[in-house]
Coordinates of C-alpha atoms in Angstrom, one line a residue:
X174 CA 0.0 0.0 0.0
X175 CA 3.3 2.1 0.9
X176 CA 4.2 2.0 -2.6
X177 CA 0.5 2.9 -4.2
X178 CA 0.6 5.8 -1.5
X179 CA 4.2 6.8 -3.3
X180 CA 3.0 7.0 -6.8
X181 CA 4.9 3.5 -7.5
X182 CA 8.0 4.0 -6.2
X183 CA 9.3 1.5 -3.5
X184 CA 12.7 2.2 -1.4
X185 CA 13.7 4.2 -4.4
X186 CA 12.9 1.9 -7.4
X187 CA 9.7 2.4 -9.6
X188 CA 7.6 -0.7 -9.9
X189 CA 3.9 1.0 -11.4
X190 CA 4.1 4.4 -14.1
X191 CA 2.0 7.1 -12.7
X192 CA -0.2 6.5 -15.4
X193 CA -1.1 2.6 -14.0
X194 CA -1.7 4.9 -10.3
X195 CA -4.4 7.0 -12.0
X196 CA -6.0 4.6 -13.7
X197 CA -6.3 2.7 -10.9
X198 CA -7.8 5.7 -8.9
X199 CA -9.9 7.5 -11.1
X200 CA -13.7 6.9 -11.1
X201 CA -15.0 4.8 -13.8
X202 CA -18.8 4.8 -13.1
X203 CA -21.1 6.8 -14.5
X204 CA -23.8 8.9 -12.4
X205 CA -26.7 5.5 -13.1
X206 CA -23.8 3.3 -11.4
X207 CA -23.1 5.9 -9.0
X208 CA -26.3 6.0 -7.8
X209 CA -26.3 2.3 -7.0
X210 CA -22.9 1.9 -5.8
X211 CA -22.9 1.5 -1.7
X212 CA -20.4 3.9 -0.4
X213 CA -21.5 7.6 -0.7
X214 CA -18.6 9.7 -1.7
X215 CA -16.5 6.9 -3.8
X216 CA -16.3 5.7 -7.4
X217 CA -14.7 3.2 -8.6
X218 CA -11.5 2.8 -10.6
X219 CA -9.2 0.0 -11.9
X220 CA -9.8 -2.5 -9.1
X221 CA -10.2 0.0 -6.3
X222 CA -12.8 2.0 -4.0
X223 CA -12.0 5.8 -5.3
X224 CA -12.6 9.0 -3.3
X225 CA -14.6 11.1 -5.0
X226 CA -16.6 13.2 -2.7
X227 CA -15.6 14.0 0.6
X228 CA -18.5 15.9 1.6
X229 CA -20.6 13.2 0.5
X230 CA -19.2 10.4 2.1
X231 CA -18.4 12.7 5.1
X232 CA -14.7 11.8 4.6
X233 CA -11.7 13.9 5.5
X234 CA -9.3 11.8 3.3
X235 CA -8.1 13.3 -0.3
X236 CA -9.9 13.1 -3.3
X237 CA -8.4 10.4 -5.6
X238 CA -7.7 8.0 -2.5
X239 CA -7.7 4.5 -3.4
X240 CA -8.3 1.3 -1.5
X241 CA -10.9 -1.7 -0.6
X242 CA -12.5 -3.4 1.7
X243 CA -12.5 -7.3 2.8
X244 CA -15.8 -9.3 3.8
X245 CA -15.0 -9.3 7.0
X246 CA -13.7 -5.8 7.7
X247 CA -10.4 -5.3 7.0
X248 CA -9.7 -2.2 4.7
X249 CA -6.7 -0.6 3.3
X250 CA -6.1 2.8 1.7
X251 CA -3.6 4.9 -0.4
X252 CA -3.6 8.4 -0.3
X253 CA -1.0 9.5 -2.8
X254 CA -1.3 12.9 -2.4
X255 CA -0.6 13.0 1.3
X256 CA 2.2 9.9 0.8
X257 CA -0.5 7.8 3.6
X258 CA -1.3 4.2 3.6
X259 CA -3.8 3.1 5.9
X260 CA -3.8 -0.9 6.5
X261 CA -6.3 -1.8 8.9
X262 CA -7.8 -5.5 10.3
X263 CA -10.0 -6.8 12.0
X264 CA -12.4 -10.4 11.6
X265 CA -15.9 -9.5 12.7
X266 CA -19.2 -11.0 11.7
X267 CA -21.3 -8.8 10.7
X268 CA -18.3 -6.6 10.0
X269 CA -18.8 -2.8 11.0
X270 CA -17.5 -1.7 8.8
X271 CA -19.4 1.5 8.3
X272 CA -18.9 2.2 12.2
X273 CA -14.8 1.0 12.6
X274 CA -13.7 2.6 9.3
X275 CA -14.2 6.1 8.9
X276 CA -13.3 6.1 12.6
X277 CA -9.8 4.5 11.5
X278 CA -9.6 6.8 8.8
X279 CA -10.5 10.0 11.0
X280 CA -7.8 9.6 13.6
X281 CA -4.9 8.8 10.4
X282 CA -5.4 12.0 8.8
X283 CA -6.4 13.5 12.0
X284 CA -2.5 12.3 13.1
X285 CA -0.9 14.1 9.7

């Protein structure tokens, strides 16, 4: 997550172009899909969960963050503008994930 969060660069070498970075972070729904997708405030890009909205989703990460989500709550997230990678477990059934999450995410930007 480190390296997405770096724009592809890890410990000095560059393993993803900045192009595969935006692609994988810039919304590809369209307002219909919008509508039905279940997180307010995110798109979705190349195989992520996309900020889009922070008001919205009543985030304070950056627009253009980029991360998912497991069944069972664990969650991780690149911010590349702010460098931040968020990696964040837990193995809960049903998993709370709308209460432990932005909570998680609130404190790490709260922290930069």
């Amino acid at each position: 997550m480190q390296m997405l969060a770096c724009g592809g660069v890890w410990e000095g070498r560059r393993i993803l172009s900045p192009g595969t970075i935006d692609l994988m972070r810039s919304n590809g729904l369209d307002e219909t899909q919008l509508a039905d997708f279940p997180d307010a405030g995110y798109g979705y890009g190349y195989g992520f969960r996309t900020l889009i909205a922070r008001a919205k989703g009543d985030l304070n990460g950056s627009v253009g963050s980029f991360g998912w989500t497991g069944g069972f709550g664990t969650w991780c997230e690149a911010d590349p503008q702010e460098g931040l990678s968020i990696v964040y477990m837990h193995n809960l059934i049903p998993s709370g994930e709308q209460y432990y999450h932005p909570r998680v995410r609130t404190v790490c930007y709260g922290l930069l």
